């Protein structure tokens, strides 16, 4: 069955197509009687306006494009949830795609989103070069989440990743740990800040940092642990791990347990993000909390200010992380 059109609604309501268009845009120029007639006809036919067609016809888009760095990481889904709620409250809708943590794929994803002529773009944890973001910002307002920028045309929403990693190290040291390794986020967004925070905190406590190359995935976390354990001869293994994020931490825990090590009795593990994954009862991961839905809300707010031309100066939102203690950290046995 063909999708009902605006012309079908106009015919059933016995009004012009132009008047139906005014009603669908929420125009105050339509009488209550005619508005009711149009809405009843639309409901009867099961008609809903095509968002993209409406945007192209009116030259004003109500669509926001969102690019997620990684569809598998619940952090981005939770940020997008906050962004979606805030956008819908203001009459905007989202179209979402993913860059798959690849700069080349992110370029293509960015171009695809721009082809929809969105009112604005939110890029969540992008790894695409700054030059590509700057170029896209010439076509559409942009806000970055979990990535810093010095571009005056781009807004940012971040947590203090350096402070968060320092918090993780401080927690482990307070439990008595001295051999603490960091599985870093590789080339991922904000990984350098988290790595630096870990290194600073370790040196402040008079401890030697040990950074193990990894990525923001569970597979990378498991791989890093297996390689770390295989390389140990006479050097003792760490008694605690500061993982790049929650997803990475879960992979690390899996590899530790496969090797016969108990978490947290033999090795404590702390993640980063405090996603829904971390709070699951069988995971119960100690982690550093980023307020994900709040970050999404702030991103939508910043983006819509740009869309409505309420300001031109860049917004730099920096949120303070918090430690959430659960079951994967404890004092070392010896």
XYZ file of C-alpha atoms in Angstrom:
334
model
C 0.000 0.000 0.000
C 1.337 3.413 -1.021
C 2.401 5.811 1.714
C -0.245 8.557 2.191
C 0.831 11.961 0.926
C 0.099 15.563 1.848
C -2.242 15.694 -1.155
C -4.233 12.757 0.277
C -4.614 14.579 3.584
C -5.724 17.761 1.789
C -8.361 15.827 -0.166
C -9.826 14.090 2.901
C -9.797 17.301 4.966
C -11.219 19.289 1.989
C -8.483 21.917 2.223
C -5.531 22.956 0.075
C -2.165 21.257 0.145
C -0.612 24.561 1.212
C -2.822 24.650 4.303
C -1.833 21.076 5.211
C 1.791 22.147 4.918
C 1.171 25.058 7.303
C -0.429 22.735 9.860
C 2.439 20.239 9.656
C 4.933 23.038 10.272
C 2.970 24.235 13.307
C 2.114 27.601 11.785
C -0.063 29.868 13.977
C -1.787 31.219 10.839
C -4.304 28.321 10.704
C -7.673 28.416 12.486
C -8.363 25.847 15.194
C -11.228 24.354 13.139
C -9.110 23.770 10.036
C -6.141 22.546 12.086
C -8.381 19.934 13.717
C -9.742 18.847 10.326
C -6.243 18.380 8.924
C -4.926 16.499 11.957
C -7.939 14.188 12.021
C -7.507 13.449 8.318
C -3.788 12.765 8.831
C -4.538 10.386 11.685
C -7.223 8.591 9.684
C -4.818 8.057 6.773
C -1.809 7.238 8.951
C 0.114 10.152 7.467
C 3.281 11.576 9.026
C 5.366 14.246 7.301
C 8.578 13.127 5.629
C 11.225 14.997 7.582
C 13.770 15.327 4.769
C 11.207 16.346 2.182
C 9.816 18.942 4.567
C 13.295 20.319 5.202
C 14.111 20.614 1.515
C 10.787 22.250 0.725
C 11.057 24.816 3.509
C 14.844 25.343 3.238
C 15.001 24.931 7.016
C 16.060 21.511 8.281
C 14.815 19.958 11.510
C 17.338 17.125 11.235
C 20.526 16.779 13.270
C 23.179 14.377 12.038
C 25.024 12.236 14.594
C 28.186 10.246 13.921
C 29.157 7.609 16.497
C 32.763 6.486 16.649
C 31.827 2.895 17.535
C 28.398 1.240 17.458
C 29.592 -1.498 19.826
C 30.540 0.829 22.675
C 27.522 1.610 24.889
C 29.087 4.956 25.877
C 28.154 6.454 22.517
C 24.630 5.042 22.612
C 24.071 6.639 26.021
C 25.391 10.022 24.848
C 23.160 9.771 21.772
C 20.182 9.005 24.019
C 20.662 12.285 25.889
C 21.172 14.148 22.637
C 18.041 12.626 21.110
C 15.822 13.527 24.078
C 17.007 17.130 24.087
C 16.690 17.469 20.300
C 13.175 16.012 20.160
C 12.032 18.374 22.903
C 12.947 21.210 20.523
C 11.299 19.657 17.463
C 14.429 18.145 15.900
C 15.104 14.551 14.868
C 18.336 12.588 14.508
C 19.893 10.601 11.713
C 22.759 8.421 12.948
C 25.675 6.608 11.352
C 29.049 5.265 12.473
C 32.657 5.805 11.534
C 33.789 2.448 12.927
C 36.839 4.021 14.661
C 38.413 4.508 11.218
C 39.443 7.960 9.917
C 38.695 6.927 6.331
C 35.266 5.566 7.206
C 34.518 8.643 9.298
C 35.257 10.903 6.319
C 32.716 8.967 4.269
C 30.204 8.989 7.122
C 30.637 12.736 7.536
C 30.054 13.354 3.838
C 26.998 11.112 3.932
C 25.494 13.062 6.819
C 26.173 16.375 5.078
C 24.311 15.129 1.991
C 21.115 15.194 4.085
C 21.589 18.954 4.597
C 21.240 18.707 8.391
C 20.684 21.711 10.617
C 23.772 20.628 12.545
C 26.134 17.739 13.274
C 27.184 16.050 16.529
C 30.346 13.957 16.255
C 30.812 11.527 19.156
C 34.435 10.544 19.797
C 35.581 11.200 16.224
C 39.079 10.205 15.066
C 38.816 11.951 11.703
C 41.507 14.647 11.144
C 40.790 18.202 12.316
C 40.988 19.417 8.720
C 37.932 17.304 7.834
C 36.009 18.686 10.824
C 36.960 22.249 9.878
C 35.799 21.674 6.309
C 32.475 20.186 7.467
C 31.960 23.125 9.841
C 31.862 25.419 6.793
C 28.684 23.624 5.714
C 26.993 22.918 9.043
C 27.268 23.792 12.759
C 29.261 21.104 14.598
C 29.633 19.972 18.200
C 32.211 17.401 19.282
C 31.686 15.064 22.234
C 34.752 13.379 23.765
C 37.149 15.283 21.572
C 38.844 18.620 22.042
C 39.127 21.304 19.374
C 40.588 24.784 19.016
C 38.388 25.665 16.050
C 36.267 28.721 16.771
C 33.506 27.330 14.566
C 33.204 24.095 16.557
C 31.759 23.514 20.062
C 32.966 20.770 22.414
C 31.619 18.727 25.341
C 34.165 16.672 27.283
C 34.945 15.256 30.673
C 38.302 15.899 32.331
C 40.021 12.705 31.211
C 43.299 13.567 32.910
C 41.560 14.071 36.262
C 39.594 10.854 35.779
C 42.696 8.723 35.265
C 44.396 10.334 38.244
C 41.323 9.441 40.281
C 41.623 5.814 39.165
C 45.274 5.609 40.195
C 44.606 7.348 43.528
C 41.890 4.798 44.296
C 44.155 1.833 43.572
C 47.046 3.314 45.569
C 44.704 3.918 48.509
C 43.965 0.177 48.466
C 47.686 -0.595 48.689
C 48.557 -1.279 45.028
C 52.015 -0.301 43.775
C 52.335 -2.223 40.499
C 49.623 -0.573 38.400
C 49.564 -0.837 34.592
C 47.508 1.203 32.133
C 45.895 -0.303 29.035
C 45.644 2.798 26.896
C 43.173 3.738 24.183
C 45.692 3.799 21.341
C 44.722 6.453 18.803
C 41.218 6.829 20.210
C 39.734 10.166 21.155
C 40.793 11.423 24.614
C 43.214 8.495 25.097
C 46.221 10.826 25.354
C 44.585 12.755 28.217
C 43.775 9.579 30.133
C 47.287 8.233 29.573
C 48.834 11.493 30.786
C 46.635 11.531 33.888
C 47.718 7.986 34.732
C 51.409 8.808 34.281
C 51.224 11.987 36.363
C 49.426 10.226 39.214
C 51.855 7.316 39.232
C 54.860 9.624 39.486
C 53.187 11.700 42.180
C 52.916 8.502 44.235
C 56.570 7.628 43.535
C 55.583 4.725 41.270
C 56.842 3.705 37.836
C 54.214 3.979 35.069
C 53.687 1.007 32.756
C 51.640 1.851 29.663
C 50.505 -1.112 27.589
C 49.318 -0.327 24.076
C 45.668 -1.192 23.521
C 42.456 0.205 21.987
C 38.947 1.124 23.124
C 37.560 -2.396 22.540
C 37.092 -5.623 24.496
C 39.164 -7.591 21.996
C 42.060 -5.155 22.393
C 41.802 -5.375 26.183
C 41.985 -9.170 26.077
C 44.873 -9.112 23.586
C 46.891 -6.660 25.698
C 46.510 -8.812 28.820
C 47.509 -12.007 27.004
C 50.608 -10.336 25.576
C 51.472 -8.819 28.948
C 51.252 -12.179 30.745
C 53.161 -14.003 28.006
C 56.033 -11.499 28.271
C 56.461 -11.939 32.048
C 59.448 -13.943 33.204
C 60.981 -12.825 36.460
C 59.245 -9.432 36.521
C 56.061 -9.576 38.643
C 52.776 -8.900 36.890
C 50.808 -5.806 37.895
C 48.369 -6.217 40.759
C 46.039 -3.620 39.209
C 44.964 -2.449 35.761
C 43.634 0.964 34.751
C 41.766 0.157 31.532
C 41.143 2.581 28.672
C 37.364 2.329 29.068
C 34.685 -0.054 30.352
C 34.615 -2.029 27.126
C 38.387 -2.506 27.242
C 38.192 -3.459 30.939
C 35.685 -6.246 30.271
C 38.032 -7.767 27.699
C 40.919 -7.498 30.140
C 38.932 -9.241 32.888
C 37.989 -12.042 30.520
C 41.648 -12.662 29.589
C 42.795 -12.521 33.227
C 40.206 -15.097 34.262
C 41.089 -17.331 31.308
C 44.681 -17.261 32.578
C 43.513 -18.475 35.997
C 43.775 -15.106 37.736
C 40.975 -13.887 39.969
C 39.517 -10.395 39.715
C 39.909 -8.569 42.043
C 41.783 -10.898 44.434
C 44.788 -11.388 42.142
C 44.386 -8.364 39.848
C 42.132 -5.361 40.391
C 40.647 -3.722 37.291
C 39.131 -0.276 36.908
C 37.398 1.012 33.774
C 36.331 4.387 32.451
C 32.896 5.766 31.394
C 30.492 4.020 33.821
C 28.326 2.705 30.999
C 25.332 0.440 31.550
C 27.730 -2.462 30.931
C 29.732 -1.575 34.068
C 26.689 -1.615 36.325
C 25.457 -5.061 35.270
C 25.471 -7.359 38.298
C 27.777 -10.026 36.857
C 30.250 -7.339 35.697
C 30.018 -4.884 38.632
C 32.973 -2.881 37.353
C 34.710 -0.197 39.367
C 34.996 2.699 36.936
C 35.245 6.436 36.353
C 31.880 8.006 35.630
C 31.221 10.361 32.745
C 27.647 11.723 32.787
C 26.801 10.366 29.353
C 23.201 11.540 28.918
C 24.111 14.946 30.353
C 26.909 15.216 27.803
C 24.388 14.462 25.075
C 21.995 17.084 26.409
C 24.725 19.724 26.538
C 25.822 18.814 23.016
C 22.280 19.275 21.693
C 21.952 22.566 23.561
C 25.201 23.906 22.104
C 24.314 22.741 18.615
C 20.844 24.295 18.638
C 22.280 27.599 19.844
C 24.452 27.585 16.727
C 21.559 26.527 14.513
C 19.421 29.404 15.791
C 22.351 31.806 15.581
C 22.042 32.669 19.271
C 25.834 32.979 19.470
C 29.010 32.700 17.410
C 31.634 32.199 20.139
C 32.663 28.568 20.762
C 31.373 26.674 23.799
C 33.831 24.488 25.734
C 31.978 22.332 28.256
C 34.266 20.370 30.607
C 32.565 18.030 33.084
C 34.207 16.592 36.174
C 34.319 12.779 36.392
C 33.583 10.729 39.513
C 34.833 7.425 40.913
C 32.236 4.636 41.141
C 33.450 1.753 43.315
C 32.068 -1.724 42.660
C 33.430 -5.284 42.830
C 36.507 -5.369 40.577
C 38.946 -3.578 42.910
C 40.259 -4.541 46.342
C 43.497 -4.499 48.320
C 46.277 -6.742 46.930
C 46.720 -10.073 48.691
C 50.395 -9.452 49.456
